[in-house]
CSV table of C-alpha atoms in Angstrom, one decimal:
chain,number,residue,atom,x,y,z
A,27,MET,CA,0.0,0.0,0.0
A,28,SER,CA,1.4,3.4,-1.0
A,29,LYS,CA,0.3,6.6,0.5
A,30,ALA,CA,2.4,8.6,-2.1
A,31,LEU,CA,0.1,11.3,-3.6
A,32,VAL,CA,-0.6,11.3,-7.2
A,33,CYS,CA,-3.1,14.1,-7.1
A,34,THR,CA,-2.3,16.6,-4.4
A,35,CYS,CA,-5.4,18.7,-5.1
A,36,GLU,CA,-7.8,15.8,-4.3
A,37,ASP,CA,-5.5,13.7,-2.1
A,38,VAL,CA,-5.5,10.8,-4.5
A,39,THR,CA,-2.8,8.3,-3.7
A,40,VAL,CA,-1.0,5.6,-5.7
A,41,THR,CA,-3.1,3.0,-3.8
A,42,ASP,CA,-6.3,4.7,-4.8
A,43,VAL,CA,-5.4,4.5,-8.5
A,44,GLU,CA,-4.3,0.8,-8.1
A,45,HIS,CA,-7.6,0.1,-6.4
A,46,ALA,CA,-9.4,1.5,-9.4
A,47,ILE,CA,-7.3,-0.6,-11.8
A,48,GLU,CA,-8.1,-3.7,-9.7
A,49,ARG,CA,-11.8,-3.0,-10.1
A,50,GLY,CA,-11.4,-3.1,-13.8
A,51,TYR,CA,-11.2,0.6,-14.7
A,52,HIS,CA,-8.3,0.6,-17.2
A,53,ASP,CA,-8.6,4.0,-18.8
A,54,VAL,CA,-7.8,7.5,-17.7
A,55,GLU,CA,-11.5,8.7,-17.9
A,56,SER,CA,-12.7,5.9,-15.7
A,57,VAL,CA,-9.9,6.2,-13.2
A,58,LYS,CA,-10.6,10.0,-13.0
A,59,ARG,CA,-14.2,9.4,-12.1
A,60,TYR,CA,-13.5,6.6,-9.7
A,61,THR,CA,-10.9,8.4,-7.7
A,62,GLY,CA,-11.6,12.1,-8.4
A,63,PHE,CA,-8.1,12.8,-9.6
A,64,GLY,CA,-7.7,15.8,-12.0
A,65,THR,CA,-10.9,17.6,-10.7
A,66,GLY,CA,-9.1,20.0,-8.3
A,67,ILE,CA,-7.5,23.4,-8.7
A,68,CYS,CA,-4.9,22.4,-11.3
A,69,GLN,CA,-7.4,20.3,-13.4
A,70,GLY,CA,-5.0,17.5,-13.9
A,71,LYS,CA,-2.0,19.5,-15.0
A,72,SER,CA,0.2,18.0,-12.4
A,73,CYS,CA,-1.2,14.5,-12.0
A,74,HIS,CA,-2.4,13.3,-15.4
A,75,ALA,CA,1.0,12.0,-16.5
A,76,ALA,CA,1.5,10.1,-13.3
A,77,VAL,CA,-1.8,8.3,-13.6
A,78,ALA,CA,-1.1,7.4,-17.2
A,79,ALA,CA,2.2,6.0,-16.1
A,80,LEU,CA,0.5,3.9,-13.4
A,81,LEU,CA,-2.0,2.6,-16.0
A,82,LYS,CA,0.8,1.6,-18.3
A,83,GLN,CA,2.6,-0.2,-15.5
A,84,LYS,CA,-0.4,-1.8,-13.6
A,85,ALA,CA,-2.7,-2.6,-16.6
A,86,PRO,CA,-0.5,-4.6,-18.9
A,87,ALA,CA,-3.5,-5.6,-21.1
A,88,LEU,CA,-4.1,-2.0,-22.0
A,89,LYS,CA,-2.6,-1.1,-25.4
A,90,PRO,CA,-0.3,2.0,-25.4
A,91,GLU,CA,-2.7,3.8,-27.7
A,92,GLY,CA,-5.4,3.3,-25.1
A,93,VAL,CA,-3.6,5.6,-22.6
A,94,VAL,CA,-5.3,8.7,-23.9
A,95,PRO,CA,-5.8,12.0,-22.0
A,96,PHE,CA,-9.1,12.8,-20.3
A,97,THR,CA,-11.1,15.5,-21.8
A,98,PRO,CA,-9.9,19.0,-20.8
A,99,ARG,CA,-12.5,21.4,-19.4
A,100,PRO,CA,-12.5,25.2,-19.6
A,101,PRO,CA,-11.6,27.6,-18.2
A,102,LEU,CA,-7.9,27.2,-18.7
A,103,TYR,CA,-7.2,28.8,-15.3
A,104,PRO,CA,-9.5,29.2,-12.3
A,105,THR,CA,-11.5,32.4,-13.0
A,106,GLU,CA,-13.6,34.5,-10.7
A,107,LEU,CA,-17.4,34.5,-11.2
A,108,ARG,CA,-17.5,38.3,-11.2
A,109,VAL,CA,-15.0,38.3,-14.1
A,110,LEU,CA,-17.1,35.8,-16.1
A,111,ALA,CA,-20.3,37.8,-15.3
A,112,SER,CA,-18.8,40.7,-17.1
A,113,ALA,CA,-18.7,38.9,-20.5
A,114,PRO,CA,-21.3,40.2,-22.9
A,115,VAL,CA,-24.2,37.9,-23.9
A,116,ASP,CA,-26.5,38.5,-26.8
A,117,GLU,CA,-29.7,36.8,-25.6
A,118,SER,CA,-31.4,37.3,-29.0
A,119,VAL,CA,-29.2,34.7,-30.8
A,120,PRO,CA,-28.8,31.0,-30.1
A,121,PRO,CA,-25.6,29.5,-28.7
A,122,VAL,CA,-23.3,27.9,-31.2
A,123,GLY,CA,-20.3,25.6,-30.9
A,124,GLY,CA,-18.6,24.9,-27.7
A,125,VAL,CA,-15.3,23.4,-26.5
A,126,PRO,CA,-13.9,20.9,-26.4
A,127,GLN,CA,-15.4,18.8,-29.1
A,128,GLU,CA,-16.8,15.8,-27.4
A,129,LEU,CA,-15.8,12.3,-28.7
A,130,GLU,CA,-18.7,10.5,-30.5
A,131,HIS,CA,-16.4,7.5,-31.0
A,132,PHE,CA,-14.2,6.2,-28.3
A,133,PRO,CA,-10.7,4.8,-29.0
A,134,SER,CA,-10.8,1.3,-30.5
A,135,ALA,CA,-7.8,0.4,-28.4
A,136,LEU,CA,-10.1,0.5,-25.3
A,137,ARG,CA,-12.5,-2.0,-26.8
A,138,PRO,CA,-12.2,-5.4,-25.0
A,139,GLU,CA,-10.6,-8.0,-27.4
A,140,GLY,CA,-12.9,-10.9,-26.5
A,141,PRO,CA,-16.4,-11.3,-28.0
A,142,VAL,CA,-19.6,-10.5,-26.2
A,143,PRO,CA,-21.7,-13.4,-24.9
A,144,GLN,CA,-23.4,-15.2,-27.8
A,145,LYS,CA,-26.8,-15.2,-26.0
A,146,ALA,CA,-28.5,-13.7,-23.0
A,147,LYS,CA,-32.0,-13.6,-21.7
A,148,VAL,CA,-32.0,-9.8,-21.4
A,149,VAL,CA,-29.8,-7.3,-23.2
A,150,ILE,CA,-29.8,-3.7,-21.9
A,151,ILE,CA,-28.5,-1.0,-24.2
A,152,GLY,CA,-27.0,1.8,-22.1
A,153,GLY,CA,-24.7,1.6,-19.1
A,154,GLY,CA,-26.0,4.7,-17.4
A,155,ILE,CA,-27.9,4.9,-14.2
A,156,MET,CA,-31.1,3.6,-15.8
A,157,GLY,CA,-29.6,0.6,-17.5
A,158,LEU,CA,-27.4,-0.4,-14.5
A,159,SER,CA,-30.1,0.1,-11.9
A,160,LEU,CA,-32.5,-2.1,-13.9
A,161,ALA,CA,-29.8,-4.8,-14.3
A,162,TYR,CA,-29.2,-4.7,-10.6
A,163,ASN,CA,-32.9,-5.0,-9.8
A,164,LEU,CA,-33.3,-7.9,-12.2
A,165,ALA,CA,-30.4,-9.7,-10.5
A,166,LEU,CA,-32.0,-9.1,-7.1
A,167,ARG,CA,-35.1,-11.0,-8.4
A,168,GLY,CA,-32.9,-13.9,-9.7
A,169,GLU,CA,-32.5,-12.8,-13.3
A,170,THR,CA,-28.8,-12.7,-13.8
A,171,ASP,CA,-28.6,-13.8,-17.4
A,172,VAL,CA,-28.3,-10.1,-18.3
A,173,VAL,CA,-25.8,-8.2,-20.5
A,174,VAL,CA,-25.4,-4.4,-20.3
A,175,LEU,CA,-23.9,-2.7,-23.3
A,176,GLU,CA,-22.2,0.7,-22.9
A,177,ARG,CA,-20.5,2.4,-25.9
A,178,GLY,CA,-17.9,4.2,-23.7
A,179,TYR,CA,-16.7,4.3,-20.1
A,180,LEU,CA,-19.1,4.3,-17.2
A,181,CYS,CA,-20.3,7.8,-16.4
A,182,ALA,CA,-19.6,9.0,-20.0
A,183,GLY,CA,-23.2,10.1,-20.6
A,184,ALA,CA,-25.7,12.2,-18.6
A,185,SER,CA,-25.4,10.0,-15.5
A,186,GLY,CA,-21.9,11.2,-15.0
A,187,ARG,CA,-22.6,14.9,-16.0
A,188,ASN,CA,-25.5,16.0,-13.7
A,189,GLY,CA,-25.6,18.1,-10.6
A,190,GLY,CA,-26.8,15.2,-8.3
A,191,GLY,CA,-30.0,16.9,-7.2
A,192,VAL,CA,-32.9,14.6,-6.1
A,193,ARG,CA,-36.3,16.1,-5.3
A,194,MET,CA,-39.9,15.2,-4.7
A,195,GLN,CA,-41.3,18.5,-5.9
A,196,TRP,CA,-42.9,17.5,-9.2
A,197,GLY,CA,-46.1,18.5,-11.0
A,198,THR,CA,-47.7,15.1,-11.5
A,199,PRO,CA,-48.6,12.3,-9.0
A,200,ALA,CA,-46.7,9.6,-10.8
A,201,LEU,CA,-43.4,11.5,-10.6
A,202,ILE,CA,-43.9,12.5,-7.0
A,203,GLU,CA,-44.4,8.9,-6.0
A,204,LEU,CA,-41.4,7.7,-8.0
A,205,ALA,CA,-39.2,10.4,-6.5
A,206,LYS,CA,-40.3,9.6,-2.9
A,207,ARG,CA,-39.5,6.0,-3.4
A,208,SER,CA,-36.2,6.8,-5.1
A,209,ILE,CA,-35.0,8.9,-2.2
A,210,ASP,CA,-36.0,6.2,0.3
A,211,LEU,CA,-33.9,3.7,-1.7
A,212,MET,CA,-31.0,6.2,-1.7
A,213,LYS,CA,-31.0,6.4,2.1
A,214,GLY,CA,-30.2,2.6,2.2
A,215,PHE,CA,-27.8,2.6,-0.7
A,216,ALA,CA,-24.6,2.4,1.4
A,217,ARG,CA,-26.1,-0.4,3.4
A,218,ASP,CA,-27.4,-2.3,0.4
A,219,LEU,CA,-24.6,-1.8,-2.1
A,220,GLY,CA,-21.6,-0.8,0.1
A,221,VAL,CA,-21.0,2.6,-1.6
A,222,ASN,CA,-21.6,5.9,0.1
A,223,VAL,CA,-23.4,8.3,-2.3
A,224,TRP,CA,-23.3,11.2,0.2
A,225,LEU,CA,-27.0,11.8,0.3
A,226,ARG,CA,-27.5,15.2,2.0
A,227,GLN,CA,-31.2,16.2,2.5
A,228,GLY,CA,-30.8,19.9,2.7
A,229,GLY,CA,-33.9,20.6,0.7
A,230,TYR,CA,-34.8,22.3,-2.6
A,231,LEU,CA,-35.7,25.9,-2.5
A,232,PHE,CA,-37.6,27.0,-5.6
A,233,LEU,CA,-37.9,30.8,-6.3
A,234,ALA,CA,-40.4,32.4,-8.6
A,235,LYS,CA,-40.1,35.8,-10.3
A,236,ARG,CA,-43.3,35.7,-12.4
A,237,LYS,CA,-46.9,35.4,-11.2
A,238,ASP,CA,-47.6,32.4,-13.4
A,239,THR,CA,-44.6,30.6,-11.9
A,240,ALA,CA,-45.7,31.6,-8.4
A,241,TYR,CA,-49.1,30.1,-9.2
A,242,ARG,CA,-47.5,26.9,-10.4
A,243,LEU,CA,-45.5,26.6,-7.2
A,244,ASP,CA,-48.6,27.2,-5.1
A,245,ARG,CA,-50.7,24.6,-7.1
A,246,ASN,CA,-47.9,22.0,-6.9
A,247,ALA,CA,-47.3,22.5,-3.2
A,248,ALA,CA,-50.9,21.5,-2.6
A,249,LEU,CA,-50.4,18.4,-4.7
A,250,HIS,CA,-47.2,17.6,-2.8
A,251,ASN,CA,-48.9,17.8,0.5
A,252,LYS,CA,-51.7,15.5,-0.7
A,253,TYR,CA,-49.0,12.9,-1.4
A,254,GLY,CA,-47.2,13.3,1.8
A,255,VAL,CA,-44.4,15.7,0.7
A,256,PRO,CA,-43.9,18.6,3.2
A,257,THR,CA,-43.5,21.4,0.6
A,258,ARG,CA,-44.6,24.8,1.9
A,259,ILE,CA,-44.9,28.2,0.3
A,260,ILE,CA,-42.7,30.7,2.1
A,261,THR,CA,-42.0,34.4,2.1
A,262,ALA,CA,-38.8,36.2,1.0
A,263,ASP,CA,-37.7,36.7,4.6
A,264,GLU,CA,-38.2,33.0,5.4
A,265,ALA,CA,-36.1,32.1,2.3
A,266,ARG,CA,-33.3,34.3,3.5
A,267,GLN,CA,-33.4,32.6,6.9
A,268,ILE,CA,-32.8,29.3,5.0
A,269,VAL,CA,-30.1,30.8,2.8
A,270,PRO,CA,-28.4,33.8,4.4
A,271,ASP,CA,-27.3,36.6,2.0
A,272,LEU,CA,-29.9,35.4,-0.6
A,273,THR,CA,-31.2,38.7,-2.2
A,274,MET,CA,-34.4,37.3,-3.5
A,275,LYS,CA,-34.1,40.0,-6.2
A,276,ASP,CA,-37.4,40.3,-8.2
A,277,CYS,CA,-38.7,37.1,-6.6
A,278,VAL,CA,-42.3,37.1,-5.5
A,279,THR,CA,-42.5,33.8,-3.7
A,280,ALA,CA,-40.7,30.6,-2.9
A,281,ALA,CA,-41.4,26.9,-2.3
A,282,TYR,CA,-39.4,24.7,0.1
A,283,ASN,CA,-39.2,21.0,0.8
A,284,PRO,CA,-36.6,20.1,3.4
A,285,GLU,CA,-36.6,16.4,2.5
A,286,ASP,CA,-35.2,17.0,-1.1
A,287,GLY,CA,-31.4,16.8,-1.4
A,288,VAL,CA,-28.2,16.1,-3.4
A,289,ILE,CA,-26.1,13.0,-3.9
A,290,PHE,CA,-22.7,12.3,-5.6
A,291,PRO,CA,-23.5,11.0,-9.1
A,292,TRP,CA,-20.3,9.1,-9.9
A,293,ALA,CA,-20.5,7.0,-6.7
A,294,PHE,CA,-24.2,6.2,-7.4
A,295,LEU,CA,-23.3,4.8,-10.8
A,296,TRP,CA,-20.3,2.8,-9.5
A,297,GLY,CA,-22.4,1.3,-6.8
A,298,TYR,CA,-24.9,-0.1,-9.2
A,299,ALA,CA,-22.2,-1.3,-11.6
A,300,GLN,CA,-20.4,-3.2,-8.8
A,301,GLY,CA,-23.6,-4.6,-7.5
A,302,CYS,CA,-24.4,-5.9,-11.0
A,303,VAL,CA,-21.0,-7.6,-11.5
A,304,LYS,CA,-21.1,-9.2,-8.0
A,305,ARG,CA,-24.4,-10.8,-8.9
A,306,GLY,CA,-23.2,-12.1,-12.3
A,307,VAL,CA,-24.5,-9.5,-14.7
A,308,LYS,CA,-22.1,-8.8,-17.5
A,309,VAL,CA,-21.3,-5.1,-18.0
A,310,GLU,CA,-19.6,-4.7,-21.4
A,311,THR,CA,-18.0,-1.2,-21.9
A,312,TYR,CA,-16.6,0.3,-25.1
A,313,THR,CA,-19.1,-1.8,-27.1
A,314,ASN,CA,-21.1,-0.3,-29.9
A,315,VAL,CA,-24.6,-1.5,-31.0
A,316,THR,CA,-24.6,-1.7,-34.8
A,317,GLY,CA,-28.0,-3.1,-35.5
A,318,PHE,CA,-30.7,-5.7,-34.7
A,319,GLU,CA,-32.0,-8.9,-36.2
A,320,THR,CA,-35.8,-9.0,-36.1
A,321,SER,CA,-38.5,-11.3,-37.3
A,322,ASN,CA,-42.2,-11.8,-36.6
A,323,GLY,CA,-42.5,-8.7,-34.4
A,324,GLN,CA,-39.5,-9.7,-32.2
A,325,VAL,CA,-35.9,-8.7,-31.7
A,326,ARG,CA,-33.9,-11.9,-32.2
A,327,LYS,CA,-30.4,-10.6,-31.9
A,328,VAL,CA,-28.5,-7.4,-30.9
A,329,LYS,CA,-25.6,-6.8,-33.2
A,330,THR,CA,-22.4,-5.2,-31.9
A,331,ASP,CA,-18.9,-4.5,-33.0
A,332,ARG,CA,-17.8,-7.4,-30.8
A,333,GLY,CA,-20.3,-9.9,-32.1
A,334,ASP,CA,-24.0,-10.7,-32.0
A,335,ILE,CA,-26.1,-11.5,-28.9
A,336,ALA,CA,-29.2,-13.7,-29.3
A,337,CYS,CA,-31.8,-12.6,-26.6
A,338,ASP,CA,-35.3,-12.9,-25.3
A,339,THR,CA,-35.7,-9.2,-24.3
A,340,VAL,CA,-34.0,-6.0,-25.2
A,341,VAL,CA,-34.2,-2.8,-23.1
A,342,LEU,CA,-33.3,0.5,-24.7
A,343,ALA,CA,-31.9,2.7,-21.9
A,344,SER,CA,-29.6,5.0,-23.9
A,345,GLY,CA,-30.9,8.3,-22.8
A,346,ALA,CA,-30.5,11.0,-25.4
A,347,TRP,CA,-29.0,8.5,-27.8
A,348,SER,CA,-32.1,6.2,-27.6
A,349,PRO,CA,-33.6,7.6,-30.9
A,350,GLN,CA,-30.5,6.9,-33.0
A,351,VAL,CA,-30.3,3.3,-31.5
A,352,ALA,CA,-34.0,2.8,-32.1
A,353,LYS,CA,-33.6,3.7,-35.7
A,354,LEU,CA,-31.4,0.7,-36.2
A,355,ALA,CA,-34.6,-1.3,-35.5
A,356,ASP,CA,-36.8,1.0,-37.7
A,357,VAL,CA,-38.4,2.5,-34.6
A,358,THR,CA,-39.0,6.2,-34.4
A,359,LEU,CA,-38.8,7.9,-31.0
A,360,PRO,CA,-39.9,11.5,-30.4
A,361,ASN,CA,-37.0,12.2,-28.0
A,362,GLU,CA,-34.7,15.1,-28.7
A,363,PRO,CA,-31.2,15.8,-27.2
A,364,HIS,CA,-30.8,19.2,-25.7
A,365,ARG,CA,-27.5,20.5,-24.2
A,366,HIS,CA,-27.5,21.7,-20.6
A,367,GLU,CA,-24.2,23.1,-19.3
A,368,ILE,CA,-23.0,23.0,-15.7
A,369,LEU,CA,-20.0,24.1,-13.7
A,370,SER,CA,-18.1,23.6,-10.5
A,371,THR,CA,-16.2,26.2,-8.4
A,372,GLU,CA,-13.4,26.0,-5.9
A,373,PRO,CA,-14.4,24.5,-2.6
A,374,LEU,CA,-15.8,26.8,0.2
A,375,LYS,CA,-16.7,26.3,3.8
A,376,PRO,CA,-20.3,25.0,4.1
A,377,PHE,CA,-22.8,27.8,3.8
A,378,LEU,CA,-25.6,26.5,1.5
A,379,SER,CA,-27.9,23.7,2.7
A,380,PRO,CA,-30.6,23.5,0.0
A,381,LEU,CA,-30.3,23.3,-3.7
A,382,VAL,CA,-31.7,26.7,-4.9
A,383,SER,CA,-33.4,27.1,-8.3
A,384,VAL,CA,-35.0,30.2,-9.9
A,385,LEU,CA,-37.6,28.3,-11.8
A,386,ASP,CA,-38.4,31.0,-14.3
A,387,THR,CA,-34.8,31.2,-15.6
A,388,GLY,CA,-33.6,27.7,-15.1
A,389,LEU,CA,-30.8,28.7,-12.7
A,390,TYR,CA,-29.9,26.2,-10.0
A,391,PHE,CA,-27.0,25.9,-7.6
A,392,SER,CA,-26.1,23.8,-4.6
A,393,GLN,CA,-23.0,23.1,-2.5
A,394,SER,CA,-21.4,19.7,-2.7
A,395,MET,CA,-20.1,17.7,0.3
A,396,ARG,CA,-16.6,18.8,-0.8
A,397,GLY,CA,-17.6,22.4,-0.7
A,398,GLU,CA,-17.9,23.4,-4.4
A,399,ILE,CA,-20.7,25.4,-5.7
A,400,VAL,CA,-22.2,23.2,-8.5
A,401,GLY,CA,-24.8,24.6,-10.8
A,402,GLY,CA,-26.3,25.2,-14.2
A,403,MET,CA,-28.8,27.3,-16.1
A,404,GLY,CA,-31.0,26.5,-19.0
A,405,ASP,CA,-30.9,28.5,-22.2
A,406,PRO,CA,-34.2,29.1,-24.0
A,407,LYS,CA,-32.3,29.6,-27.3
A,408,GLU,CA,-30.4,26.3,-27.1
A,409,PRO,CA,-31.2,24.3,-30.3
A,410,ALA,CA,-31.8,20.5,-30.2
A,411,GLY,CA,-28.8,18.4,-31.0
A,412,PRO,CA,-26.1,16.2,-29.4
A,413,ASN,CA,-23.7,19.0,-28.6
A,414,MET,CA,-21.9,18.7,-25.3
A,415,GLY,CA,-19.2,21.4,-25.7
A,416,SER,CA,-18.9,24.2,-23.2
A,417,THR,CA,-19.5,27.9,-24.0
A,418,LEU,CA,-18.5,31.3,-22.5
A,419,ARG,CA,-22.1,32.3,-23.1
A,420,PHE,CA,-23.3,29.8,-20.5
A,421,VAL,CA,-20.8,30.6,-17.8
A,422,ALA,CA,-21.4,34.3,-18.3
A,423,ARG,CA,-25.2,33.9,-18.0
A,424,PHE,CA,-24.9,31.6,-15.0
A,425,ALA,CA,-22.4,34.0,-13.2
A,426,GLN,CA,-24.7,36.9,-13.8
A,427,ALA,CA,-27.8,35.1,-12.5
A,428,LEU,CA,-25.9,33.6,-9.5
A,429,THR,CA,-24.3,36.8,-8.3
A,430,GLU,CA,-27.7,38.5,-8.6
A,431,GLN,CA,-29.0,36.2,-5.9
A,432,LEU,CA,-25.7,35.7,-4.0
A,433,PRO,CA,-23.5,38.7,-4.6
A,434,HIS,CA,-20.9,37.6,-2.0
A,435,VAL,CA,-19.7,34.6,-4.2
A,436,GLY,CA,-18.5,37.0,-7.0
A,437,GLN,CA,-14.9,36.4,-5.9
A,438,VAL,CA,-15.2,32.6,-6.0
A,439,LYS,CA,-13.3,30.9,-8.8
A,440,VAL,CA,-14.8,28.5,-11.4
A,441,LEU,CA,-12.6,25.5,-11.8
A,442,ARG,CA,-14.3,23.6,-14.6
A,443,GLN,CA,-17.5,23.5,-16.8
A,444,TRP,CA,-19.0,20.8,-18.9
A,445,GLY,CA,-22.1,19.9,-20.8
A,446,GLY,CA,-24.6,17.0,-20.8
A,447,LEU,CA,-27.8,16.2,-22.6
A,448,TYR,CA,-31.4,16.3,-21.5
A,449,ASP,CA,-33.4,13.6,-23.2
A,450,VAL,CA,-36.5,15.6,-24.0
A,451,THR,CA,-39.9,14.3,-24.9
A,452,PRO,CA,-42.9,16.4,-26.2
A,453,ASP,CA,-44.7,16.1,-22.8
A,454,ASN,CA,-41.6,16.1,-20.5
A,455,ASN,CA,-42.5,12.5,-19.3
A,456,PRO,CA,-40.5,9.3,-19.9
A,457,ILE,CA,-41.1,6.6,-22.6
A,458,LEU,CA,-41.6,3.2,-20.9
A,459,GLY,CA,-42.9,-0.2,-21.7
A,460,ARG,CA,-43.3,-2.2,-24.9
A,461,THR,CA,-42.6,-1.0,-28.4
A,462,PRO,CA,-45.5,-1.2,-30.8
A,463,GLY,CA,-44.5,-3.7,-33.5
A,464,LEU,CA,-41.6,-5.1,-31.5
A,465,ASP,CA,-43.1,-6.6,-28.4
A,466,ASN,CA,-39.8,-7.6,-26.7
A,467,LEU,CA,-38.1,-4.3,-27.2
A,468,LEU,CA,-38.7,-2.3,-24.0
A,469,GLN,CA,-38.3,1.4,-23.7
A,470,LEU,CA,-36.6,3.1,-20.8
A,471,SER,CA,-35.8,6.7,-21.8
A,472,GLY,CA,-37.1,10.2,-22.2
A,473,PHE,CA,-36.6,11.5,-18.6
A,474,VAL,CA,-35.8,15.1,-19.5
A,475,GLY,CA,-32.9,15.5,-17.1
A,476,HIS,CA,-34.5,13.8,-14.1
A,477,GLY,CA,-33.8,10.2,-14.9
A,478,PHE,CA,-30.9,10.2,-12.5
A,479,MET,CA,-33.2,10.8,-9.5
A,480,MET,CA,-36.0,8.5,-10.7
A,481,ALA,CA,-33.8,5.5,-11.6
A,482,PRO,CA,-34.0,3.6,-8.4
A,483,ALA,CA,-37.8,3.5,-8.2
A,484,VAL,CA,-38.4,3.1,-11.9
A,485,ALA,CA,-35.9,0.2,-12.1
A,486,GLU,CA,-37.4,-1.5,-9.1
A,487,ARG,CA,-40.8,-1.4,-10.7
A,488,MET,CA,-39.6,-2.3,-14.2
A,489,ALA,CA,-37.7,-5.3,-12.9
A,490,GLN,CA,-40.8,-6.5,-11.0
A,491,TRP,CA,-43.0,-6.0,-14.1
A,492,MET,CA,-40.5,-7.9,-16.3
A,493,THR,CA,-40.0,-10.9,-14.0
A,494,SER,CA,-43.4,-11.3,-12.5
A,495,GLY,CA,-45.7,-10.9,-15.5
A,496,ASP,CA,-47.9,-8.6,-13.3
A,497,SER,CA,-49.4,-5.6,-15.0
A,498,ASP,CA,-48.2,-2.1,-13.9
A,499,GLU,CA,-50.0,1.1,-15.1
A,500,LEU,CA,-46.6,2.9,-15.3
A,501,PHE,CA,-45.7,1.0,-18.4
A,502,THR,CA,-49.0,1.6,-20.2
A,503,ARG,CA,-49.5,5.2,-19.0
A,504,PHE,CA,-46.1,6.2,-20.4
A,505,ASN,CA,-46.1,3.9,-23.4
A,506,LEU,CA,-44.8,5.1,-26.8
A,507,ARG,CA,-48.4,4.8,-28.2
A,508,ARG,CA,-49.5,7.9,-26.3
A,509,PHE,CA,-47.9,10.2,-28.8
A,510,GLU,CA,-50.1,8.8,-31.6
A,511,GLU,CA,-53.2,8.6,-29.4
A,512,GLY,CA,-52.8,12.1,-27.9
A,513,THR,CA,-53.1,10.9,-24.3
A,514,LEU,CA,-50.3,13.2,-23.0
A,515,GLU,CA,-49.8,14.4,-19.4
A,516,ARG,CA,-47.3,17.3,-19.3
A,517,GLU,CA,-44.8,17.7,-16.5
A,518,ASP,CA,-44.2,21.4,-15.7
A,519,MET,CA,-41.5,21.2,-12.9
A,520,ILE,CA,-38.5,20.9,-15.3
A,521,ILE,CA,-35.5,23.0,-14.3
A,522,GLY,CA,-34.1,24.8,-17.3
């Protein structure tokens, strides 16, 4: 055991990196997410080479061309929020571009050399929180003949790019009940899966600037109370008691539920992944789905760049990439990918208990267990598309909106920013259940940025539905057919 530091910013040791390699994480991006190296003040400038050298030494099966750098994140140097807030923004035009250009294709050198299993009872396409939590719940019910396919490293998609917020404040009964159950499951995650996800129930504080938004908060608070969620409408002074120094500028009301909270996303995903492997589920990373073999209204095989898998059931859990995977089976999904950017600051002493969101503008911010301010802000001009680059426009808009509400954080420095994709449906609700015309292709996507917090409860119910044969209205209510039938139920508590 070596206590020699590899990453002095985050106190990551040689042993920490070796432990990640022993767990099967043999690339720089995965080791970064497993250990946290490279996420501190220097952003990997002093530790990246050391980790690459350890990988080359300790993971002999890794090809030299597989030791590639992790994706750099702007800004180049830590920059104060007040400086970023001074950048001009033209709100009349949509954002364009972004840096760095995200990889759509991962290095072939990282692809496992062996073939995928020739057959499995269930194939799950997507190794994010939805796919892994479903696989874990299937295994809990005795179904371990499951293969999870992920095109990149674990945490490459939206599951590894979100702010970790978990809340019960929703606008429809179905999502309220799912969120309540998910948070209950998160409370026992460390006990059940042996991984601490750092759940902190500091609450969600929603602020409203417009009268129509205030009405929505008031209406939804009554709905929350009906389903046992203790949301209450509070005054500006009461909000400032919860978050000292909050200006409440232009805000007319607020809604607060103290039982909402924040967790650490990467640990959440690792926990499910390790739980799957322990129970015999095969998790195949760096594996691309290239097509399907279908006949008589059934998917017979899933085709990949590592061979074909004959199967009884296929679950499509690829988030914002679900439509392009579905097209391989001649299925059209209405989902659209929308970029949402996010950032993290240098760590501060604890001062912010709840996650705060100005619902009208899409601004949200919270403080992590390590002390960083983590937050994002929707952009009404953002066009649909799979862009995950970072923009100066976002960080300027965010800095302006944040310092309007918390002026004293203007001197705090931004360390890194990144982008992820919301998987947006026309009614802001998920697509679940059987696919018309392909009965054994099950849909599990379209969560519009909140799949991360819904995954434990949705996966629990879907695994029960798949293994028991019992009916569940969740998988008919949110079936793909509703878009043709017009039976839509719109969710209106979407941040951003």
